[in-house]
Tab-separated table of C-alpha atoms in Angstrom:
chain	number	residue	atom	x	y	z
A	13	UNK	CA	26.119	-44.676	-47.802
A	14	UNK	CA	22.961	-46.365	-46.601
A	15	UNK	CA	24.427	-46.634	-43.296
A	16	UNK	CA	24.979	-42.816	-43.123
A	17	UNK	CA	21.646	-42.168	-44.276
A	18	UNK	CA	20.241	-44.555	-41.734
A	19	UNK	CA	22.274	-42.898	-38.874
A	20	UNK	CA	21.457	-39.210	-40.038
A	21	UNK	CA	17.854	-40.205	-40.091
A	22	UNK	CA	18.024	-41.847	-36.710
A	23	UNK	CA	19.986	-38.816	-35.207
A	24	UNK	CA	17.304	-36.651	-36.864
A	25	UNK	CA	14.242	-38.401	-35.301
A	26	UNK	CA	16.029	-38.450	-31.777
A	27	UNK	CA	16.484	-34.568	-32.211
A	28	UNK	CA	12.776	-34.136	-32.941
A	29	UNK	CA	11.725	-36.440	-30.046
A	30	UNK	CA	13.929	-34.551	-27.892
A	31	UNK	CA	12.666	-31.322	-29.006
A	32	UNK	CA	9.153	-32.644	-28.757
A	33	UNK	CA	9.773	-33.464	-25.115
A	34	UNK	CA	11.339	-30.223	-24.282
A	35	UNK	CA	8.269	-28.286	-26.003
A	36	UNK	CA	5.966	-30.499	-23.904
A	37	UNK	CA	7.771	-29.636	-20.681
A	38	UNK	CA	7.378	-25.952	-21.349
A	39	UNK	CA	3.915	-26.164	-22.281
A	40	UNK	CA	3.097	-28.070	-18.821
A	41	UNK	CA	5.040	-24.998	-17.138
A	42	UNK	CA	2.835	-22.538	-19.049
A	43	UNK	CA	-0.355	-24.307	-18.243
A	44	UNK	CA	0.720	-24.604	-14.395
A	45	UNK	CA	1.631	-20.988	-14.238
A	46	UNK	CA	-1.798	-20.157	-15.948
A	47	UNK	CA	-3.681	-22.270	-13.552
A	48	UNK	CA	-1.777	-20.599	-10.731
A	49	UNK	CA	-2.653	-17.323	-11.913
A	50	UNK	CA	-6.255	-18.135	-12.478
A	51	UNK	CA	-6.500	-19.359	-8.603
A	52	UNK	CA	-4.680	-16.190	-7.454
A	53	UNK	CA	-7.369	-14.205	-9.453
A	54	UNK	CA	-10.205	-15.907	-8.001
A	55	UNK	CA	-8.496	-16.018	-4.241
A	56	UNK	CA	-8.219	-12.189	-5.046
A	57	UNK	CA	-11.973	-11.935	-6.170
A	58	UNK	CA	-13.033	-13.879	-3.070
A	59	UNK	CA	-10.929	-11.580	-0.657
A	60	UNK	CA	-12.363	-8.285	-2.410
A	61	UNK	CA	-15.973	-9.855	-2.146
A	62	UNK	CA	-15.625	-10.323	1.606
A	63	UNK	CA	-14.045	-6.980	2.260
A	64	UNK	CA	-16.745	-5.448	0.266
A	65	UNK	CA	-19.353	-7.478	2.364
A	66	UNK	CA	-17.615	-6.354	5.612
A	67	UNK	CA	-17.478	-2.641	4.381
A	68	UNK	CA	-21.187	-2.564	3.512
A	69	UNK	CA	-22.428	-4.218	6.485
A	70	UNK	CA	-20.370	-1.573	8.426
A	71	UNK	CA	-21.823	1.207	6.597
A	72	UNK	CA	-25.289	0.033	7.246
A	73	UNK	CA	-24.534	-0.677	10.914
A	74	UNK	CA	-22.817	2.942	11.040
A	75	UNK	CA	-19.679	1.376	12.328
A	76	UNK	CA	-18.064	3.162	9.590
A	77	UNK	CA	-18.305	6.794	8.729
A	78	UNK	CA	-20.483	7.194	5.649
A	79	UNK	CA	-17.758	9.253	3.565
A	80	UNK	CA	-15.100	6.859	4.504
A	81	UNK	CA	-17.311	3.748	3.847
A	82	UNK	CA	-18.261	5.116	0.244
A	83	UNK	CA	-14.845	5.997	-0.812
A	84	UNK	CA	-13.488	2.593	0.235
A	85	UNK	CA	-16.420	0.760	-1.373
A	86	UNK	CA	-15.918	2.659	-4.795
A	87	UNK	CA	-11.974	1.705	-4.659
A	88	UNK	CA	-12.665	-1.777	-3.811
A	89	UNK	CA	-15.587	-2.150	-6.669
A	90	UNK	CA	-13.431	-0.714	-9.204
A	91	UNK	CA	-10.925	-3.436	-8.288
A	92	UNK	CA	-13.572	-6.350	-7.705
A	93	UNK	CA	-15.989	-5.669	-11.106
A	94	UNK	CA	-15.965	-2.683	-13.110
A	95	UNK	CA	-19.572	-3.605	-14.533
A	96	UNK	CA	-20.799	-3.700	-10.880
A	97	UNK	CA	-18.833	-0.546	-9.821
A	98	UNK	CA	-20.498	1.364	-12.815
A	99	UNK	CA	-24.007	0.056	-12.224
A	100	UNK	CA	-26.412	2.805	-11.642
A	101	UNK	CA	-27.296	1.655	-8.022
A	102	UNK	CA	-23.660	2.232	-7.200
A	103	UNK	CA	-23.002	5.735	-8.689
A	104	UNK	CA	-23.458	7.376	-5.016
A	105	UNK	CA	-20.324	5.961	-4.456
A	106	UNK	CA	-18.606	7.507	-7.251
A	107	UNK	CA	-20.372	10.877	-6.374
A	108	UNK	CA	-18.943	10.645	-2.904
A	109	UNK	CA	-15.308	9.686	-4.086
A	110	UNK	CA	-15.305	12.600	-6.617
A	111	UNK	CA	-16.641	15.008	-3.971
A	112	UNK	CA	-13.856	14.321	-1.898
A	113	UNK	CA	-10.718	13.997	-3.966
A	114	UNK	CA	-9.639	17.052	-2.951
A	115	UNK	CA	-9.328	16.209	0.932
A	116	UNK	CA	-6.046	15.574	2.142
A	117	UNK	CA	-5.210	12.275	3.597
A	118	UNK	CA	-3.016	10.771	6.455
A	119	UNK	CA	-0.068	13.145	7.445
A	120	UNK	CA	-1.466	15.917	5.037
A	121	UNK	CA	-4.863	15.609	7.065
A	122	UNK	CA	-2.891	16.046	10.529
A	123	UNK	CA	-0.770	19.084	9.087
A	124	UNK	CA	-4.259	20.848	8.422
A	125	UNK	CA	-4.931	23.795	10.826
A	126	UNK	CA	-8.283	23.536	12.863
A	127	UNK	CA	-9.984	25.964	10.293
A	128	UNK	CA	-9.261	23.857	7.228
A	129	UNK	CA	-10.485	20.892	8.972
A	130	UNK	CA	-13.527	22.158	10.102
A	131	UNK	CA	-14.273	23.196	6.649
A	132	UNK	CA	-13.581	19.674	5.284
A	133	UNK	CA	-15.786	18.221	8.002
A	134	UNK	CA	-18.652	20.735	7.282
A	135	UNK	CA	-18.545	19.733	3.699
A	136	UNK	CA	-18.487	15.833	4.875
A	137	UNK	CA	-21.581	16.381	6.997
A	138	UNK	CA	-23.404	18.305	4.003
A	139	UNK	CA	-22.441	15.522	1.649
A	140	UNK	CA	-23.620	12.932	4.313
A	141	UNK	CA	-27.029	14.505	4.901
A	142	UNK	CA	-27.431	14.908	1.111
A	143	UNK	CA	-26.424	11.360	0.137
A	144	UNK	CA	-26.750	8.887	3.513
A	145	UNK	CA	-29.964	7.462	2.419
A	146	UNK	CA	-28.717	6.643	-1.264
A	147	UNK	CA	-25.397	5.293	0.130
A	148	UNK	CA	-27.226	2.866	2.440
A	149	UNK	CA	-29.752	1.769	-0.219
A	150	UNK	CA	-26.653	0.893	-2.467
A	151	UNK	CA	-24.923	-0.888	0.462
A	152	UNK	CA	-28.337	-2.960	0.927
A	153	UNK	CA	-28.428	-3.792	-2.624
A	154	UNK	CA	-24.693	-4.485	-2.812
A	155	UNK	CA	-25.209	-7.003	0.064
A	156	UNK	CA	-28.709	-8.614	-1.004
A	157	UNK	CA	-28.039	-8.917	-4.869
A	158	UNK	CA	-25.099	-6.998	-6.220
A	159	UNK	CA	-22.190	-9.163	-4.904
A	160	UNK	CA	-24.134	-12.293	-5.095
A	161	UNK	CA	-24.616	-11.875	-8.872
A	162	UNK	CA	-20.835	-11.775	-9.623
A	163	UNK	CA	-19.737	-14.360	-7.119
A	164	UNK	CA	-18.261	-17.140	-9.047
A	165	UNK	CA	-20.601	-20.409	-8.813
A	166	UNK	CA	-23.380	-18.361	-7.434
């Protein structure tokens, strides 16, 4: 009976050791996956930050139409940093985005007749006259301060 008990104890210890090794293996996979996800998140943030820099610079250099630039900046800001997007200095981007939500895009824009396009373009011009200075100020702030304070290790 002593040999049977010793054998069962040894088998139990081997089973516990095997399960512990398997659990360790699974935890290592979890940690590796978490690290890969964090690296992907950081790369995404860097890419979005770079895209925001390009858009803000292009808006300031007038290489990008104001309305289009404001819409793109707003969407990227929402994905980059919700707090930064909601900063009062960025509200002009939200305002222009909301003011143009009913404007058709892509194929739907091409399908509009000339009169409908002119009405939208007239509204774009009015919005640009009304908000150009604020949009440029917001873009300058993003480049000078806003994006720098949200960058990792900055």
